[in-house]
JSON list of C-alpha atoms in Angstrom, two decimals:
[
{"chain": "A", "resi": 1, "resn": "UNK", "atom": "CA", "xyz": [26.15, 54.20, -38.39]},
{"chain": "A", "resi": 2, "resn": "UNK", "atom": "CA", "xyz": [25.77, 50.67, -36.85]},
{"chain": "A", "resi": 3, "resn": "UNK", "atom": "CA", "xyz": [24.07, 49.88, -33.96]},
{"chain": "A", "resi": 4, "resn": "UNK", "atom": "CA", "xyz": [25.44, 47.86, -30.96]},
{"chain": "A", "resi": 5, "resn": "UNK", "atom": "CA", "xyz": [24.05, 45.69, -28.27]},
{"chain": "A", "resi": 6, "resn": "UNK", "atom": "CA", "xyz": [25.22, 46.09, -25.12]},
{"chain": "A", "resi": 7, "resn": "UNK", "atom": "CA", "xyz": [26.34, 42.65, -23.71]},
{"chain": "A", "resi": 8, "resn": "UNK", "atom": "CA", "xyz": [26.74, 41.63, -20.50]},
{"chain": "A", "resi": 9, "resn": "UNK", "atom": "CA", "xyz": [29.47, 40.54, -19.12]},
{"chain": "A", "resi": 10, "resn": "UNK", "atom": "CA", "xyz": [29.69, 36.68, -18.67]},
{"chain": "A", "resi": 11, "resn": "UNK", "atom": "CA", "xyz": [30.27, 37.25, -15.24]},
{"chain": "A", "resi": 12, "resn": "UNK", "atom": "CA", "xyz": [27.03, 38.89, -14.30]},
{"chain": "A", "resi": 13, "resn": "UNK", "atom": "CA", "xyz": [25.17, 36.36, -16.99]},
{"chain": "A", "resi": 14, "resn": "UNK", "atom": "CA", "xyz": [26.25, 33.47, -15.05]},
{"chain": "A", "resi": 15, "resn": "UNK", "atom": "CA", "xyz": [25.33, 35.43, -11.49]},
{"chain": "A", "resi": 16, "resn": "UNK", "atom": "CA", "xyz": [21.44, 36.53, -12.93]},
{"chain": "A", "resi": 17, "resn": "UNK", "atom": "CA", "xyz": [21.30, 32.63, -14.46]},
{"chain": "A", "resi": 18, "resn": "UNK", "atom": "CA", "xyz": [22.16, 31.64, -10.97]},
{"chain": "A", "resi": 19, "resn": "UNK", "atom": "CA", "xyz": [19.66, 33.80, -9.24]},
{"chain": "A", "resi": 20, "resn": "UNK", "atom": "CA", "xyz": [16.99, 33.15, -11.69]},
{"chain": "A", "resi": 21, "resn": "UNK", "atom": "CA", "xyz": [17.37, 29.14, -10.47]},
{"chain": "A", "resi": 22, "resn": "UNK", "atom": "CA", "xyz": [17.56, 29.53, -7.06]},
{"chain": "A", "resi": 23, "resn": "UNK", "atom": "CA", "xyz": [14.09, 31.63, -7.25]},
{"chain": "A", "resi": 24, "resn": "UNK", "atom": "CA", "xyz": [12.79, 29.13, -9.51]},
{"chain": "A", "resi": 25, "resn": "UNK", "atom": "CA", "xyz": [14.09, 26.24, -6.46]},
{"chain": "A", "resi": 26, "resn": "UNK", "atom": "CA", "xyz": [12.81, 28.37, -3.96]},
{"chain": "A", "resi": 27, "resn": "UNK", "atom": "CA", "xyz": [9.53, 28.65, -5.63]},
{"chain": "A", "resi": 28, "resn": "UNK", "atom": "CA", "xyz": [9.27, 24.89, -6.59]},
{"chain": "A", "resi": 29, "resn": "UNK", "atom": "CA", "xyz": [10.14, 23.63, -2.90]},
{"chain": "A", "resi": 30, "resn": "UNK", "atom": "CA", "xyz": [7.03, 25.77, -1.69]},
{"chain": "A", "resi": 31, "resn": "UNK", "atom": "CA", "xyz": [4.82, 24.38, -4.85]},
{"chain": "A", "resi": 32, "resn": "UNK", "atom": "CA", "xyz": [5.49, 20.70, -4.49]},
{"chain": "A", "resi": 33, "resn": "UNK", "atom": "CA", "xyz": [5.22, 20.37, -0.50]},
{"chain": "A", "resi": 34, "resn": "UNK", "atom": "CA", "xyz": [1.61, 22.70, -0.85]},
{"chain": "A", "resi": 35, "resn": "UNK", "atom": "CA", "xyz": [0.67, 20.44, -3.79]},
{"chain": "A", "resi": 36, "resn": "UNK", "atom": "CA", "xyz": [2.63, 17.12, -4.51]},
{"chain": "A", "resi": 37, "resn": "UNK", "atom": "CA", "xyz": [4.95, 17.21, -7.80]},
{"chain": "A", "resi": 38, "resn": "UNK", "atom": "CA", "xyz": [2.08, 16.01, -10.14]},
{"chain": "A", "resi": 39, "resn": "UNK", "atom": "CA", "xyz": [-0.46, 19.05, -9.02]},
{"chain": "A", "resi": 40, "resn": "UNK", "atom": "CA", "xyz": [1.86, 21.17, -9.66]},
{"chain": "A", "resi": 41, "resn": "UNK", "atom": "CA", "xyz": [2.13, 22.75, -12.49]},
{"chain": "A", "resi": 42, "resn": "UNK", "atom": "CA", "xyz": [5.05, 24.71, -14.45]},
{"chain": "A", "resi": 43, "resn": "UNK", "atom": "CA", "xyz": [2.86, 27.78, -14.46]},
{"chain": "A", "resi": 44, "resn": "UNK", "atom": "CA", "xyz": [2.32, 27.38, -10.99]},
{"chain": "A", "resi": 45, "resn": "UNK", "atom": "CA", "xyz": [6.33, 27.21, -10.00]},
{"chain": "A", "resi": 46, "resn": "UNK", "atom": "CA", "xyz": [6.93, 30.21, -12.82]},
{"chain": "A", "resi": 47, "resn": "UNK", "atom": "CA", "xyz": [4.06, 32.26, -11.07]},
{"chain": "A", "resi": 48, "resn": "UNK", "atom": "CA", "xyz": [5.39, 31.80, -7.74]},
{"chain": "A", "resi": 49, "resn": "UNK", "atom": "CA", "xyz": [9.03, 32.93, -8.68]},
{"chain": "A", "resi": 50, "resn": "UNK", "atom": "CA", "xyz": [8.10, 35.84, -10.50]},
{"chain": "A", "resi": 51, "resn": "UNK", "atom": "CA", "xyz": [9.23, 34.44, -14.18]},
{"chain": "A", "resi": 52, "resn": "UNK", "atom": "CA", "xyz": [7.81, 32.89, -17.42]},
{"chain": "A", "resi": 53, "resn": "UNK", "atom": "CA", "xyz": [7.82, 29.45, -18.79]},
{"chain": "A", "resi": 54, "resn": "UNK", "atom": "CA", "xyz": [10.54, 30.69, -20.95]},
{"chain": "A", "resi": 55, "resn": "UNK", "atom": "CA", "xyz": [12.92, 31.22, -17.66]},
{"chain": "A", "resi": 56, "resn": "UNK", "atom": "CA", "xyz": [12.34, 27.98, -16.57]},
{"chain": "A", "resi": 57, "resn": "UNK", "atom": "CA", "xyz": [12.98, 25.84, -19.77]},
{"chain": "A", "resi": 58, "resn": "UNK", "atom": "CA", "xyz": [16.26, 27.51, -20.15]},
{"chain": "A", "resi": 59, "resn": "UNK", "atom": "CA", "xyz": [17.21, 26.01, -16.47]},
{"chain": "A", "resi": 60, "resn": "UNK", "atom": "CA", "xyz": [15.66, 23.14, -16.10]},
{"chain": "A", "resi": 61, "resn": "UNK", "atom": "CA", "xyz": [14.32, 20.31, -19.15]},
{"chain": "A", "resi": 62, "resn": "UNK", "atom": "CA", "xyz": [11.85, 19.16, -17.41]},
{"chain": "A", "resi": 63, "resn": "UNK", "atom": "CA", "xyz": [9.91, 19.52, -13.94]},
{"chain": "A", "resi": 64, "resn": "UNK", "atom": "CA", "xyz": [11.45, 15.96, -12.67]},
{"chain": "A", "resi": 65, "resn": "UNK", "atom": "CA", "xyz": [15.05, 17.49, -13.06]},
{"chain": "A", "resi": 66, "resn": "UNK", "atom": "CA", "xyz": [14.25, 20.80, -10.88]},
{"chain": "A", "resi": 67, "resn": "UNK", "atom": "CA", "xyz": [12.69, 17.91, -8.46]},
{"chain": "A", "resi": 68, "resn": "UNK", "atom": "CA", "xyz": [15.49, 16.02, -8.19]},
{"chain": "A", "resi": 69, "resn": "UNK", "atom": "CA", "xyz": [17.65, 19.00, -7.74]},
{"chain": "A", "resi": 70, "resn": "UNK", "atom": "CA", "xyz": [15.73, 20.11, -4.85]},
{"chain": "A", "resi": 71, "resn": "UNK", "atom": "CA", "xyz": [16.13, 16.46, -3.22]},
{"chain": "A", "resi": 72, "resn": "UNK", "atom": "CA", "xyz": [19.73, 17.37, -3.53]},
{"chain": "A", "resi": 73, "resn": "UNK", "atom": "CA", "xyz": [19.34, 20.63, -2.25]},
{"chain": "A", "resi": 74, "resn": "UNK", "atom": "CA", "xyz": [17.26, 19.50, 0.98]},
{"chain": "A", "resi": 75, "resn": "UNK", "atom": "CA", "xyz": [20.06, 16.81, 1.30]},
{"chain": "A", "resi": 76, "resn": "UNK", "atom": "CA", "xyz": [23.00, 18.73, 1.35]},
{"chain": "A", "resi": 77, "resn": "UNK", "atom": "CA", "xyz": [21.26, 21.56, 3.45]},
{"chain": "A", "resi": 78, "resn": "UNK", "atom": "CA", "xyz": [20.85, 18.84, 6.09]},
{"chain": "A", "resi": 79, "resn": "UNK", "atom": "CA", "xyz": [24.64, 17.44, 6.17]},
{"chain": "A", "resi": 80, "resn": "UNK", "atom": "CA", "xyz": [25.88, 21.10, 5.91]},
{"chain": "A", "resi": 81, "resn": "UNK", "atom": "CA", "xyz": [24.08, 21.85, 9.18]},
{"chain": "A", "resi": 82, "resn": "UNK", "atom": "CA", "xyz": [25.46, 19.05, 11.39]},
{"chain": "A", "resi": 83, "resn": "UNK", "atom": "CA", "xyz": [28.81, 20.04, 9.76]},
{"chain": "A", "resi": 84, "resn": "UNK", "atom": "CA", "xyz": [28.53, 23.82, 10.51]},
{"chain": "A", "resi": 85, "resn": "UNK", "atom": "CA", "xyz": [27.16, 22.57, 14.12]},
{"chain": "A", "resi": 86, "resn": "UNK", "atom": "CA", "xyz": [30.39, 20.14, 15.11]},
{"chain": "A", "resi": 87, "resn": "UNK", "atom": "CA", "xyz": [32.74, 23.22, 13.15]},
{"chain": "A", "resi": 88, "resn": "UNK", "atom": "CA", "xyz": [30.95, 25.90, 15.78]},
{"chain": "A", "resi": 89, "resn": "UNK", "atom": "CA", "xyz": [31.22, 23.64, 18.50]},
{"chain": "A", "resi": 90, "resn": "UNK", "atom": "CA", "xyz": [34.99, 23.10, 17.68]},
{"chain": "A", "resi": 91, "resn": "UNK", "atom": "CA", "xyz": [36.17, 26.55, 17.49]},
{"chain": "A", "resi": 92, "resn": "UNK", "atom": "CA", "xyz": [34.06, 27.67, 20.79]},
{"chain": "A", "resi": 93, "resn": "UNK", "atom": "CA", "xyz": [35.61, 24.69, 22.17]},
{"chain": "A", "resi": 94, "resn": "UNK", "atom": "CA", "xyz": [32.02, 23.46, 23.26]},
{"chain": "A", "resi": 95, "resn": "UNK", "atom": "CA", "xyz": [32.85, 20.02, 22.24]},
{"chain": "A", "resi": 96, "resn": "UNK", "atom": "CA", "xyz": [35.97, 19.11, 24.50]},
{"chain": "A", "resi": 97, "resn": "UNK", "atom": "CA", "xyz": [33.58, 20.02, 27.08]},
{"chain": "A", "resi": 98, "resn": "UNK", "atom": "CA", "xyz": [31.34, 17.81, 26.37]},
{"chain": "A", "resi": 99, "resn": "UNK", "atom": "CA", "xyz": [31.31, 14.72, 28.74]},
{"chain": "A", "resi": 100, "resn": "UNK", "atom": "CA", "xyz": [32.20, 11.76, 26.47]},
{"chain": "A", "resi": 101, "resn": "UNK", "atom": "CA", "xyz": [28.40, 9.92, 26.35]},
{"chain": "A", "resi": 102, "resn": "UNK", "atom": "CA", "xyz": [26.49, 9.25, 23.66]},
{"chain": "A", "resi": 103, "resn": "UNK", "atom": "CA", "xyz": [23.35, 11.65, 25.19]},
{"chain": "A", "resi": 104, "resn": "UNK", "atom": "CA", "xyz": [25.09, 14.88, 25.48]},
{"chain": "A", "resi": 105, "resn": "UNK", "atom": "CA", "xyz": [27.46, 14.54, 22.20]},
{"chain": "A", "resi": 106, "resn": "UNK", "atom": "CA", "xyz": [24.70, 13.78, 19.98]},
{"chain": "A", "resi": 107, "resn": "UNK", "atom": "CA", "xyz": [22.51, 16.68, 21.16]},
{"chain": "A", "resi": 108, "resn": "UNK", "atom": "CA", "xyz": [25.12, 19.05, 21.46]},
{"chain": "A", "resi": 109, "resn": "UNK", "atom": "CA", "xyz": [25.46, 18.04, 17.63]},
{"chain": "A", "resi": 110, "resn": "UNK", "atom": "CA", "xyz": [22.35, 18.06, 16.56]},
{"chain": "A", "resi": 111, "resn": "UNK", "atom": "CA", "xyz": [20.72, 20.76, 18.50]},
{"chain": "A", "resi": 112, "resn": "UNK", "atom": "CA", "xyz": [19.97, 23.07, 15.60]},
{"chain": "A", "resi": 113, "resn": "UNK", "atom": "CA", "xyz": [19.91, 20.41, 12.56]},
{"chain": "A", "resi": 114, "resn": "UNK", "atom": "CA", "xyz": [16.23, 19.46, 12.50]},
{"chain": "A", "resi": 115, "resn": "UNK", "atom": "CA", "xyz": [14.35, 20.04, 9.70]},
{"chain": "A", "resi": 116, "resn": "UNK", "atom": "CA", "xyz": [11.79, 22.51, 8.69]},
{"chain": "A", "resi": 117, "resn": "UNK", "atom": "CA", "xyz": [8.04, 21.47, 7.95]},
{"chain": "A", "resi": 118, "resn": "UNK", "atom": "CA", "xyz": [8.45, 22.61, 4.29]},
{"chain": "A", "resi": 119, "resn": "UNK", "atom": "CA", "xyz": [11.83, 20.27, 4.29]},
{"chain": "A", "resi": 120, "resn": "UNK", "atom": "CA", "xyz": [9.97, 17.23, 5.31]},
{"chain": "A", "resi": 121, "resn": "UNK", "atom": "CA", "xyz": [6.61, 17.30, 3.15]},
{"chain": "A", "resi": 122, "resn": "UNK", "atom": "CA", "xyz": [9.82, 17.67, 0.01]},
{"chain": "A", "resi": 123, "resn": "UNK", "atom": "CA", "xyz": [11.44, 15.49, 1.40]},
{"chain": "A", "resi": 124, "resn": "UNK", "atom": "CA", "xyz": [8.47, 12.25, 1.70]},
{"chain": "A", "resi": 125, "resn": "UNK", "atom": "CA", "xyz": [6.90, 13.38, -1.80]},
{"chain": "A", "resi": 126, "resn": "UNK", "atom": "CA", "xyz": [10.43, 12.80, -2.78]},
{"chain": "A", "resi": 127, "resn": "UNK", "atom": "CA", "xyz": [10.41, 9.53, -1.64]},
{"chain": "A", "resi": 128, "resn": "UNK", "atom": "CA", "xyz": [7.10, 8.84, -3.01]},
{"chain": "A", "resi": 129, "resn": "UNK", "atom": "CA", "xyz": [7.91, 9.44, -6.36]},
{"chain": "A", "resi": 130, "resn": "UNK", "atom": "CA", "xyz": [11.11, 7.51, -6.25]},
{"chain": "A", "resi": 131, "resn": "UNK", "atom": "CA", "xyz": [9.35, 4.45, -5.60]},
{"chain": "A", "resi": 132, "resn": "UNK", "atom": "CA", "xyz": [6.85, 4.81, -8.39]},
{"chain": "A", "resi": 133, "resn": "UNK", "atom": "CA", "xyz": [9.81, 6.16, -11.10]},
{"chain": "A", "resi": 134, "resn": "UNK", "atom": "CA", "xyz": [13.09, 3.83, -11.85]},
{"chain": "A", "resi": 135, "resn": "UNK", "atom": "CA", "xyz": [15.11, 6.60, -13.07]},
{"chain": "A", "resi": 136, "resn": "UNK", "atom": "CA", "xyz": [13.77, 9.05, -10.31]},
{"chain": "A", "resi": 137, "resn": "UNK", "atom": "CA", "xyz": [14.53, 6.14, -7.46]},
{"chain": "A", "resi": 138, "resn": "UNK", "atom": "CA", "xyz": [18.24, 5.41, -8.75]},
{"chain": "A", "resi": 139, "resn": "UNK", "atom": "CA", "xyz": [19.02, 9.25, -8.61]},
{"chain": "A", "resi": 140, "resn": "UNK", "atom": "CA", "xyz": [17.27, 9.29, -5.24]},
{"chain": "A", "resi": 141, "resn": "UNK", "atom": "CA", "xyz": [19.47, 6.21, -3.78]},
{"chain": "A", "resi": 142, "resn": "UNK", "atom": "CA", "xyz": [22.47, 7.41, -5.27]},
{"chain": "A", "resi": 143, "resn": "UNK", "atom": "CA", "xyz": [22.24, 10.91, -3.69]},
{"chain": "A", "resi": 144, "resn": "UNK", "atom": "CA", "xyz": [20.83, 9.05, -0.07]},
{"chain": "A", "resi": 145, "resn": "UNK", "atom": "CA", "xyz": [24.52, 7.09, -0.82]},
{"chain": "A", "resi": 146, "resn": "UNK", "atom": "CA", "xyz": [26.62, 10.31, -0.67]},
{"chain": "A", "resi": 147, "resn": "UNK", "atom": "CA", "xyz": [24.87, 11.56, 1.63]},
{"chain": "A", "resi": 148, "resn": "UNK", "atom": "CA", "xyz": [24.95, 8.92, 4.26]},
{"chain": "A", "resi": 149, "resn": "UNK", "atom": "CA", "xyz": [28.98, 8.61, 3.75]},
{"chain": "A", "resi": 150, "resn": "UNK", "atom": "CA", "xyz": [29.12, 12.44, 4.37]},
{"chain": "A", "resi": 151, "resn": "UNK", "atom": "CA", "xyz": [27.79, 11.78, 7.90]},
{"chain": "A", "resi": 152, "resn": "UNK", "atom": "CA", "xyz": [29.42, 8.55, 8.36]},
{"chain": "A", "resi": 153, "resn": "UNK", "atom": "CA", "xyz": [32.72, 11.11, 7.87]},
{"chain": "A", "resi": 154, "resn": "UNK", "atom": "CA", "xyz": [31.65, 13.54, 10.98]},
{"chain": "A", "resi": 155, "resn": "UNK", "atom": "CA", "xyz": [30.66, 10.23, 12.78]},
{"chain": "A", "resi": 156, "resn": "UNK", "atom": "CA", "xyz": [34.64, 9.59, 12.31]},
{"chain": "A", "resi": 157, "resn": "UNK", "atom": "CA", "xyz": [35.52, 12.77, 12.79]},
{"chain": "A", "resi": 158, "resn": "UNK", "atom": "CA", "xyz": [33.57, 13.09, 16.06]},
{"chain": "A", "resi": 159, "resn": "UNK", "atom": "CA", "xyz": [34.76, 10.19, 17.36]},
{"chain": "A", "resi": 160, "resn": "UNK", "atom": "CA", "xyz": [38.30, 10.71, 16.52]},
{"chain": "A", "resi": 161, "resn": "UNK", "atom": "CA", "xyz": [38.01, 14.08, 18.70]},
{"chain": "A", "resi": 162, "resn": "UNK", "atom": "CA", "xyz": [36.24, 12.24, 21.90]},
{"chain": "A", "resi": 163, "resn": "UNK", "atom": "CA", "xyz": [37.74, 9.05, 21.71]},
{"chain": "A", "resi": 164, "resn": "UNK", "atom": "CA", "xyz": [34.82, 7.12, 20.86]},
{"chain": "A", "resi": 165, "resn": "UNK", "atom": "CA", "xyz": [34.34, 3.65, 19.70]},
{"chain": "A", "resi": 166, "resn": "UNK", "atom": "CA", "xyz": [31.01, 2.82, 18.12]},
{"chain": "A", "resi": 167, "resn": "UNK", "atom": "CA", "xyz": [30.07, -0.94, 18.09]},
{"chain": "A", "resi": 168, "resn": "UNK", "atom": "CA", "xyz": [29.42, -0.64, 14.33]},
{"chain": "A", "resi": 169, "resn": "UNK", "atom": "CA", "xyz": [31.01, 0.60, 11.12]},
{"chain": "A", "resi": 170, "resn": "UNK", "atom": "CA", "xyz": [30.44, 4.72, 10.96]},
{"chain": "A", "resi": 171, "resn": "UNK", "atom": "CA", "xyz": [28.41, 3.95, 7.75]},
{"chain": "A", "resi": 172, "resn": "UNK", "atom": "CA", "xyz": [25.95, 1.73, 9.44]},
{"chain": "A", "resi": 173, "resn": "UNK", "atom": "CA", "xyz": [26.05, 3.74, 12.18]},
{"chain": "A", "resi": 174, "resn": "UNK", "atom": "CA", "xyz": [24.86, 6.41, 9.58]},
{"chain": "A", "resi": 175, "resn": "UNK", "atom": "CA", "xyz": [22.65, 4.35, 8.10]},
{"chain": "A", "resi": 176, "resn": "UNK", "atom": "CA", "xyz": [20.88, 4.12, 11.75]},
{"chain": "A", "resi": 177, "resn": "UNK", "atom": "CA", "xyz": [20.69, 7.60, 12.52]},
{"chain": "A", "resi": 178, "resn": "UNK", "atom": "CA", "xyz": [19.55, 9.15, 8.91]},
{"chain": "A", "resi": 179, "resn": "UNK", "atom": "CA", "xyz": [16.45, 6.32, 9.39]},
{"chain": "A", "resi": 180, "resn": "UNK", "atom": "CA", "xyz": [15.75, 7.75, 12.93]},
{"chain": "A", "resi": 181, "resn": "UNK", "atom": "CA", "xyz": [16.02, 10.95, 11.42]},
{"chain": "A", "resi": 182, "resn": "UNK", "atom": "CA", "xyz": [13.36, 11.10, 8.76]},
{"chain": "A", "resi": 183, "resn": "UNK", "atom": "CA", "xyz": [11.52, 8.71, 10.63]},
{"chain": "A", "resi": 184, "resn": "UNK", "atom": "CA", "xyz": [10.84, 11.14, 13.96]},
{"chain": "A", "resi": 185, "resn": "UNK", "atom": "CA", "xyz": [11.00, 14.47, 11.51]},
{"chain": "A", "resi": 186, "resn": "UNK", "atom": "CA", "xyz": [7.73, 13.11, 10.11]},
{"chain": "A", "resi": 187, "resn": "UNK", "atom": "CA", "xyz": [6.25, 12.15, 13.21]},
{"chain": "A", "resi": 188, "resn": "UNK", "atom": "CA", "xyz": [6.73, 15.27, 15.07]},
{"chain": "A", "resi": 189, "resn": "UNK", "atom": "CA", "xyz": [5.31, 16.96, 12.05]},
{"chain": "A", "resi": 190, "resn": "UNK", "atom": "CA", "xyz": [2.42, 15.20, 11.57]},
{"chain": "A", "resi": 191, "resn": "UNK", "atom": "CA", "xyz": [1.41, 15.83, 15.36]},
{"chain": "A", "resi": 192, "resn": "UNK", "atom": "CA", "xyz": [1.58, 19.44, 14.45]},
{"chain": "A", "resi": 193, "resn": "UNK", "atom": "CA", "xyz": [5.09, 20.31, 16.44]},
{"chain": "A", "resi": 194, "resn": "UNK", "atom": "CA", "xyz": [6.65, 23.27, 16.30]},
{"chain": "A", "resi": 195, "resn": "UNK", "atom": "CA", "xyz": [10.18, 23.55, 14.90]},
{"chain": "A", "resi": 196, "resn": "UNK", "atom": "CA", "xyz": [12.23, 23.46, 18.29]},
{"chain": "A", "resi": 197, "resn": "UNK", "atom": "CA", "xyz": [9.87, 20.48, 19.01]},
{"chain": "A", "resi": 198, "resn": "UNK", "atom": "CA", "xyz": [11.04, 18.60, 16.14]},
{"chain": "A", "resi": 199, "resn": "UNK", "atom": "CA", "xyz": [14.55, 19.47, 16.94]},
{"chain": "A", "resi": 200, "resn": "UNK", "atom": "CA", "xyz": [13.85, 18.16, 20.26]},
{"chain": "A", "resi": 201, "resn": "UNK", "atom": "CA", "xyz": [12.53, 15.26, 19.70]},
{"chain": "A", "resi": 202, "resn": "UNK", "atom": "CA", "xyz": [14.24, 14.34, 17.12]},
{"chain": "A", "resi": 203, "resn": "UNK", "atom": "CA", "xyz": [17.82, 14.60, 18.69]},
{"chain": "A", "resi": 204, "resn": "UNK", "atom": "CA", "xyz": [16.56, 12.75, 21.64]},
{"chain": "A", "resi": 205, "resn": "UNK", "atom": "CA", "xyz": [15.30, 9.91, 19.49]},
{"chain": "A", "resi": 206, "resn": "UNK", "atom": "CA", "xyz": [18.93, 10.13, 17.57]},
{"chain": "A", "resi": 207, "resn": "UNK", "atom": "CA", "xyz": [20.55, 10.37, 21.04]},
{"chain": "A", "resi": 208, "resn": "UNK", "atom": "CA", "xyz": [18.95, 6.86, 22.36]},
{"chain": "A", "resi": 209, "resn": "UNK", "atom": "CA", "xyz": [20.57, 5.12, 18.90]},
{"chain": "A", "resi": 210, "resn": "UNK", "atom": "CA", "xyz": [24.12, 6.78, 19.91]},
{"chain": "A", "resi": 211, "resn": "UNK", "atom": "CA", "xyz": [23.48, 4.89, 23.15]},
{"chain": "A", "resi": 212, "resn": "UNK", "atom": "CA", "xyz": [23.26, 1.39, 21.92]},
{"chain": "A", "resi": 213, "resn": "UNK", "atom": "CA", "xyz": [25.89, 1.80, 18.81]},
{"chain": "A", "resi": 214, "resn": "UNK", "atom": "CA", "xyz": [28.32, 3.74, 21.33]},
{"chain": "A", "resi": 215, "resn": "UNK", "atom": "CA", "xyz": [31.22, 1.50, 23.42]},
{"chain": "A", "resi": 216, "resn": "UNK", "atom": "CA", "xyz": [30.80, 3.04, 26.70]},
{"chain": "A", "resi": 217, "resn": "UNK", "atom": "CA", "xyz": [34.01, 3.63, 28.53]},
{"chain": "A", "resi": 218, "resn": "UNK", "atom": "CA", "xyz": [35.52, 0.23, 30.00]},
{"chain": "A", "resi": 219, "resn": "UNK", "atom": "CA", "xyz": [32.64, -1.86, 28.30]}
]
């Protein structure tokens, strides 16, 4: 008699692999805001997910690849979210109503695209480290790249559908608001602001740059 192994099927490998790295992402994003990406440790992201050194060796080689990842992550979340915001607004039709100034378009935007504390503390030790580490920095610059000509594209796009001109190329334009962005994200932060305040603010502050890159009508 020979004895068999059951197998699974490739399918639900790939799914529990998946699953596995997302806890292991999950866990890491709360480890290196807490701590900074040199405090912590491998144990420490392991511990936090639930899993053993050996689970996180077969995803990741080393603990700057699972950072970089999460830069990605945090990155995409944040285009994804204006996206999802302008698609929402599109099929409720919010955004024809809109009247066309720079003020109520952007905020109608970016009314629910701030981020979260835990985003920003990634997102600075991110930028900390990419200053310090060559390889880490090109990554970081080459993902900051795609990401600011993803929202130079819904700059187009929005102002295709109102009819806006903007005094400078969507990708500086981009450029300008992504700055603004991180810049008031970790000022409302650090004065201890509540999510909805950072949103707040923050699309205010973004609202005031729309205002000076934004043709207004028969100017």
């Amino acid at each position: 008699m020979t004895d068999t192994v059951d197998v699974p099927p490739s399918g639900l490998t790939s799914r529990r692999r998946e699953a596995t790295r997302q806890k292991l992402l999950d866990a890491a994003a709360q480890v290196f805001a807490e701590e900074g990406l040199d405090a912590a440790s491998v144990e420490a992201i392991c511990e936090r997910a639930g899993f053993t050194r050996g689970a996180f060796y077969s995803n990741f080689e080393t603990k700057d690849e699972l950072f970089l990842e999460l830069a990605g992550r945090v990155a995409r979340a944040r285009v994804d979210s204006v996206r999802q915001r302008v698609a929402q607004l599109e099929r409720e039709g919010d955004l024809e109503d809109v009247a066309t100034d720079a003020l109520a378009v952007v905020q109608e935007v970016l009314d629910v695209s701030g981020d979260d504390r835990l985003a920003i503390l990634l997102m600075s030790e991110i930028r900390i480290h990419a200053l310090r580490d060559p390889q880490l920095g090109s990554a970081y610059l080459a993902q900051d790249a795609e990401m600011r000509a993803s929202v130079a594209q819904i700059i187009t796009d929005i102002g295709t559908a109102k009819h806006i001109v903007f005094r400078l190329p969507a990708d500086e334009v981009a450029r300008l608001m992504l700055t603004v962005w991180e810049t008031e994200s970790v000022r409302a932060t650090m004065a201890g602001l509540d999510y909805a305040a950072v949103c707040r603010q923050t699309s205010e502050q973004l609202a005031r740059v729309a205002e000076l890159v934004i043709v207004a009508p028969g100017g």
